[in-house]
Every structure is written in C-alpha cells, then in structure tokens.
C-alpha cells in the first residue's frame, strides 16, 4: 500500500512539474542574452546535436552590451497595403536578444483605413494585452468549447487609450472600423509567443492538408476547398 501511495504521489508531482514548465521559464540570473551558438570549441559534435525548445544559449555576461536590450523604430508607421490591410511588427527575442528568459515581448499593429484586419489567429505560448493608440478597432476572441459545447464570441469596440486582453491560446482578431489609419501596441507574456493565423495554417499548409479532411471539417463542397488552397495566403507578421 505504501508503495502504491508513493507511486501516486510521484505521478502527481511529475504532472505538476510538466504543467509548471509549460510556460516561459523563470530566470535564475539577471539576464541570459540569447546567442545562436555557445562559445564552446571543445565539443563541435555537441553543437551539431543541440536542441532548442523556445530557448537560447546565454552570452557571456561580460560581453553583453546595451545593444542586446535595444530596438529602434517602433514609432515608424508600417505599410498596410497587404491583402488583409494590416502589418504586425514583432519585437521578441529574435529582435532583442536580452528578452531571453524574461517572458515578455511586444508587437505594433498598423491597420489600413476601414477594413484593415489582423486576421483570426492564436498565440500558442502567450496571453496578449492590447492598447489602442490611434483609430477605432473592433476586437474579439472565441472561447474554447464550454460545457454546453458552444464556442462563445466575446467582442468590444476600442478607441484610443482602451485596453483589451486576449487569453493565451484563444483565437482572436482586430478589425479597423474607422475611416483613418489605426495603430495598436500589444504586450505578450512570452519571449517568443508564436502566431498561428487560422486561414493561412488551414488552407496554406505546406504540404497541403488533404482536401477530404477540410471538406468534411468545414462541411463545404470540395471545389470551395480546392479554391481556397490555391489562394496566395500572405503573412502580415514581420
């Protein structure tokens, strides 16, 4: 019986540990500036087999400079002439190496006048908090399936100074409903939140998803699926 109790406790602790490590790690030092390869020359084979799981090797703290924590040009308007009428400027660990292990990143979203859209998408590793700087946005997210099986849509029209939260992993969007350009700034709770744009991922996957899967999933004629898979799905994330 004692052995069984120990086994149950061990399983529970293992599960708790796996859940606890499902988000960005807490830093155990002041910073860990990301670098592509460690300065270890004695083990070239080790480098070729290095595994990255949303993390990087740390730069020698003595070699760190202000450039590792700096990004310029966030105030510059972006081109919104894409088919969806928006442009996302991400500032994550790829742009600021010093964000590594700090669990945060930023994005600027520029929207073309009336109709500029940041299409339905998800961030698999981050909650997003968005503040409108200019213009008027209609925003929303869809819940995971509730007890009754529904996916509830939660929406709000935002004006300059308004703030809205998109919970981690949920499908969300922003649409410019004003007659002028719109700008929003977003903070995300991951150094590398990732982005999955739903239409791009489903109909623009490489190689393509079997049309029979999509025909049945969306309950439409196969010609509709064929048409959508032949479209050029642009990415508005820079």
CSV table of C-alpha atoms in Angstrom, one decimal:
chain,number,residue,atom,x,y,z
A,1,UNK,CA,0.0,0.0,0.0
A,2,UNK,CA,2.8,2.4,0.9
A,3,UNK,CA,4.4,1.6,-2.5
A,4,UNK,CA,1.2,2.4,-4.3
A,5,UNK,CA,0.8,5.8,-2.4
A,6,UNK,CA,4.4,6.7,-3.3
A,7,UNK,CA,3.7,5.8,-7.0
A,8,UNK,CA,0.5,8.0,-7.0
A,9,UNK,CA,2.4,11.0,-5.4
A,10,UNK,CA,5.3,10.6,-7.8
A,11,UNK,CA,2.9,10.7,-10.8
A,12,UNK,CA,1.1,13.8,-9.4
A,13,UNK,CA,4.4,15.6,-8.8
A,14,UNK,CA,5.6,14.7,-12.3
A,15,UNK,CA,2.4,16.0,-13.9
A,16,UNK,CA,2.6,19.2,-11.8
A,17,UNK,CA,6.2,19.6,-12.9
A,18,UNK,CA,5.2,19.2,-16.6
A,19,UNK,CA,2.4,21.8,-16.2
A,20,UNK,CA,4.7,24.2,-14.4
A,21,UNK,CA,7.2,24.1,-17.2
A,22,UNK,CA,4.6,24.7,-19.9
A,23,UNK,CA,5.3,28.5,-19.9
A,24,UNK,CA,8.4,30.6,-20.3
A,25,UNK,CA,11.0,29.7,-17.6
A,26,UNK,CA,11.7,32.0,-14.7
A,27,UNK,CA,15.3,33.4,-14.9
A,28,UNK,CA,17.9,32.3,-12.3
A,29,UNK,CA,20.2,35.2,-13.1
A,30,UNK,CA,19.9,38.8,-14.0
A,31,UNK,CA,19.7,38.0,-17.7
A,32,UNK,CA,20.5,35.4,-20.3
A,33,UNK,CA,21.2,37.3,-23.6
A,34,UNK,CA,20.4,34.9,-26.4
A,35,UNK,CA,23.1,33.9,-28.9
A,36,UNK,CA,23.0,31.5,-31.8
A,37,UNK,CA,25.8,29.2,-30.7
A,38,UNK,CA,27.7,28.9,-27.4
A,39,UNK,CA,31.4,29.7,-27.3
A,40,UNK,CA,32.4,26.1,-26.7
A,41,UNK,CA,35.1,24.9,-29.1
A,42,UNK,CA,35.8,21.6,-27.4
A,43,UNK,CA,32.6,19.9,-28.5
A,44,UNK,CA,31.7,20.5,-32.1
A,45,UNK,CA,29.6,17.3,-32.1
A,46,UNK,CA,27.6,18.7,-29.2
A,47,UNK,CA,26.8,21.8,-31.1
A,48,UNK,CA,25.5,19.9,-34.1
A,49,UNK,CA,23.1,18.0,-31.9
A,50,UNK,CA,22.0,20.9,-29.8
A,51,UNK,CA,18.3,21.0,-29.0
A,52,UNK,CA,16.3,24.3,-28.8
A,53,UNK,CA,13.0,24.4,-27.1
A,54,UNK,CA,12.0,28.0,-27.3
A,55,UNK,CA,15.3,28.9,-25.7
A,56,UNK,CA,18.8,30.0,-26.5
A,57,UNK,CA,22.4,29.7,-25.3
A,58,UNK,CA,23.5,32.5,-23.0
A,59,UNK,CA,26.0,35.1,-24.0
A,60,UNK,CA,28.9,35.7,-21.6
A,61,UNK,CA,27.6,38.5,-19.2
A,62,UNK,CA,31.0,40.2,-19.6
A,63,UNK,CA,30.3,40.5,-23.3
A,64,UNK,CA,26.8,41.9,-23.0
A,65,UNK,CA,26.2,45.5,-24.2
A,66,UNK,CA,23.3,47.9,-24.4
A,67,UNK,CA,22.6,46.7,-28.0
A,68,UNK,CA,21.4,43.4,-26.6
A,69,UNK,CA,18.5,45.1,-24.9
A,70,UNK,CA,17.6,47.7,-27.6
A,71,UNK,CA,15.3,48.0,-30.6
A,72,UNK,CA,14.7,51.2,-32.6
A,73,UNK,CA,11.9,52.3,-35.0
A,74,UNK,CA,8.8,51.1,-33.1
A,75,UNK,CA,7.3,54.5,-33.8
A,76,UNK,CA,7.6,54.3,-37.6
A,77,UNK,CA,4.3,53.6,-39.4
A,78,UNK,CA,4.3,50.4,-41.4
A,79,UNK,CA,3.0,49.5,-44.9
A,80,UNK,CA,-0.6,48.3,-44.7
A,81,UNK,CA,-1.1,47.6,-48.4
A,82,UNK,CA,-1.2,43.8,-47.9
A,83,UNK,CA,-4.4,41.9,-48.9
A,84,UNK,CA,-5.6,41.9,-45.3
A,85,UNK,CA,-4.7,45.6,-44.7
A,86,UNK,CA,-2.5,45.3,-41.7
A,87,UNK,CA,1.1,44.9,-40.7
A,88,UNK,CA,2.4,43.4,-37.5
A,89,UNK,CA,5.9,44.4,-36.2
A,90,UNK,CA,7.0,41.9,-33.7
A,91,UNK,CA,9.7,42.7,-31.1
A,92,UNK,CA,10.5,39.4,-29.4
A,93,UNK,CA,13.7,37.5,-28.6
A,94,UNK,CA,14.6,37.4,-32.3
A,95,UNK,CA,14.9,41.2,-32.3
A,96,UNK,CA,16.0,41.9,-28.7
A,97,UNK,CA,18.3,39.0,-27.5
A,98,UNK,CA,18.1,40.3,-24.0
A,99,UNK,CA,14.5,39.3,-23.8
A,100,UNK,CA,15.6,35.6,-23.5
A,101,UNK,CA,14.1,34.0,-20.3
A,102,UNK,CA,12.3,37.2,-19.4
A,103,UNK,CA,8.9,36.0,-20.6
A,104,UNK,CA,7.7,39.1,-22.4
A,105,UNK,CA,7.6,40.6,-25.9
A,106,UNK,CA,5.9,43.4,-27.9
A,107,UNK,CA,4.1,44.0,-31.2
A,108,UNK,CA,3.0,47.0,-33.1
A,109,UNK,CA,-0.1,46.5,-35.3
A,110,UNK,CA,-0.8,49.0,-38.1
A,111,UNK,CA,-4.2,48.9,-39.8
A,112,UNK,CA,-5.3,50.4,-43.1
A,113,UNK,CA,-8.5,52.6,-43.0
A,114,UNK,CA,-11.9,51.0,-42.7
A,115,UNK,CA,-11.4,47.2,-43.1
A,116,UNK,CA,-7.8,46.8,-42.2
A,117,UNK,CA,-7.7,43.4,-40.5
A,118,UNK,CA,-5.4,41.4,-38.2
A,119,UNK,CA,-7.0,38.0,-39.2
A,120,UNK,CA,-8.1,35.4,-36.7
A,121,UNK,CA,-5.0,33.9,-35.1
A,122,UNK,CA,-3.7,32.4,-31.9
A,123,UNK,CA,-0.5,32.8,-29.8
A,124,UNK,CA,0.1,29.3,-28.5
A,125,UNK,CA,2.5,30.5,-25.8
A,126,UNK,CA,1.2,33.8,-24.7
A,127,UNK,CA,-1.6,36.0,-23.3
A,128,UNK,CA,-1.8,39.3,-25.2
A,129,UNK,CA,-2.8,42.7,-23.7
A,130,UNK,CA,-3.5,45.3,-26.4
A,131,UNK,CA,-3.8,49.1,-26.2
A,132,UNK,CA,-5.2,51.2,-29.0
A,133,UNK,CA,-3.0,54.2,-29.8
A,134,UNK,CA,-4.9,55.6,-32.9
A,135,UNK,CA,-8.2,54.8,-34.5
A,136,UNK,CA,-11.1,52.6,-33.7
A,137,UNK,CA,-10.9,48.8,-33.6
A,138,UNK,CA,-13.5,46.1,-33.3
A,139,UNK,CA,-11.7,43.2,-31.5
A,140,UNK,CA,-12.7,39.9,-30.1
A,141,UNK,CA,-11.8,36.3,-29.2
A,142,UNK,CA,-13.5,32.9,-29.2
A,143,UNK,CA,-13.6,30.8,-26.1
A,144,UNK,CA,-12.7,27.1,-26.1
A,145,UNK,CA,-15.8,24.9,-26.1
A,146,UNK,CA,-17.8,25.4,-23.0
A,147,UNK,CA,-19.8,22.8,-21.0
A,148,UNK,CA,-22.7,23.1,-23.5
A,149,UNK,CA,-20.3,22.6,-26.4
A,150,UNK,CA,-20.5,26.3,-27.6
A,151,UNK,CA,-17.6,28.5,-28.6
A,152,UNK,CA,-18.6,31.9,-27.2
A,153,UNK,CA,-17.5,35.1,-29.1
A,154,UNK,CA,-16.5,38.0,-26.9
A,155,UNK,CA,-16.1,41.3,-28.7
A,156,UNK,CA,-15.6,45.0,-28.0
A,157,UNK,CA,-15.1,48.3,-29.9
A,158,UNK,CA,-12.0,50.0,-28.7
A,159,UNK,CA,-10.9,53.7,-29.0
A,160,UNK,CA,-7.6,55.3,-28.3
A,161,UNK,CA,-6.5,54.5,-24.7
A,162,UNK,CA,-8.7,51.4,-24.4
A,163,UNK,CA,-7.1,48.2,-23.3
A,164,UNK,CA,-8.2,44.6,-24.1
A,165,UNK,CA,-6.9,41.2,-23.1
A,166,UNK,CA,-6.7,38.0,-25.3
A,167,UNK,CA,-6.2,34.9,-23.2
A,168,UNK,CA,-3.4,32.5,-24.1
A,169,UNK,CA,-4.1,30.2,-27.0
A,170,UNK,CA,-7.5,31.5,-27.9
A,171,UNK,CA,-8.4,32.6,-31.5
A,172,UNK,CA,-8.7,36.4,-31.7
A,173,UNK,CA,-8.7,39.2,-34.2
A,174,UNK,CA,-8.7,43.0,-34.7
A,175,UNK,CA,-10.6,45.0,-37.4
A,176,UNK,CA,-10.3,48.7,-38.1
A,177,UNK,CA,-13.8,50.1,-38.2
A,178,UNK,CA,-12.7,53.7,-38.5
A,179,UNK,CA,-12.1,55.9,-41.6
A,180,UNK,CA,-8.5,56.6,-40.7
A,181,UNK,CA,-5.4,54.5,-40.1
A,182,UNK,CA,-5.3,52.7,-36.7
A,183,UNK,CA,-2.4,51.7,-34.5
A,184,UNK,CA,-2.3,49.3,-31.6
A,185,UNK,CA,0.5,48.1,-29.3
A,186,UNK,CA,0.5,44.7,-27.8
A,187,UNK,CA,2.4,43.1,-25.0
A,188,UNK,CA,2.7,39.3,-24.8
A,189,UNK,CA,3.6,37.0,-21.9
A,190,UNK,CA,6.3,35.1,-23.8
A,191,UNK,CA,9.7,36.0,-25.2
A,192,UNK,CA,8.6,34.1,-28.3
A,193,UNK,CA,4.8,33.8,-28.3
A,194,UNK,CA,4.4,32.3,-31.8
A,195,UNK,CA,1.5,33.0,-34.1
A,196,UNK,CA,-0.9,30.7,-36.0
A,197,UNK,CA,-3.0,32.6,-38.5
A,198,UNK,CA,-6.0,30.3,-38.9
A,199,UNK,CA,-6.8,30.6,-42.6
A,200,UNK,CA,-3.1,30.5,-43.5
A,201,UNK,CA,-2.4,27.4,-41.5
A,202,UNK,CA,-5.5,25.5,-42.6
A,203,UNK,CA,-5.6,26.4,-46.3
A,204,UNK,CA,-2.0,27.4,-46.9
A,205,UNK,CA,-0.2,24.5,-45.1
A,206,UNK,CA,2.9,23.1,-46.9
A,207,UNK,CA,2.3,20.3,-47.9
A,208,UNK,CA,-1.4,20.9,-48.2
A,209,UNK,CA,-3.9,19.3,-45.9
A,210,UNK,CA,-5.8,16.5,-47.6
A,211,UNK,CA,-8.9,18.2,-49.2
A,212,UNK,CA,-11.1,15.4,-48.0
A,213,UNK,CA,-10.2,16.4,-44.4
A,214,UNK,CA,-11.1,20.0,-45.0
A,215,UNK,CA,-14.3,19.2,-47.0
A,216,UNK,CA,-15.7,17.2,-44.1
A,217,UNK,CA,-14.4,19.5,-41.4
A,218,UNK,CA,-15.9,22.7,-42.9
A,219,UNK,CA,-18.9,20.8,-44.5
A,220,UNK,CA,-18.5,22.5,-47.9
A,221,UNK,CA,-18.1,21.4,-51.4
A,222,UNK,CA,-14.6,20.2,-52.4
A,223,UNK,CA,-14.5,22.9,-55.1
A,224,UNK,CA,-14.5,25.5,-52.3
A,225,UNK,CA,-11.6,23.8,-50.5
A,226,UNK,CA,-9.7,23.5,-53.8
A,227,UNK,CA,-10.2,27.2,-54.5
A,228,UNK,CA,-9.1,28.3,-51.0
A,229,UNK,CA,-6.0,26.1,-51.1
A,230,UNK,CA,-4.9,27.7,-54.4
A,231,UNK,CA,-5.0,31.2,-52.9
A,232,UNK,CA,-1.8,33.1,-52.0
A,233,UNK,CA,-2.0,33.3,-48.2
A,234,UNK,CA,0.1,36.3,-47.2
A,235,UNK,CA,1.7,36.7,-43.8
A,236,UNK,CA,1.2,40.2,-42.2
A,237,UNK,CA,3.8,39.4,-39.4
A,238,UNK,CA,7.2,40.9,-39.8
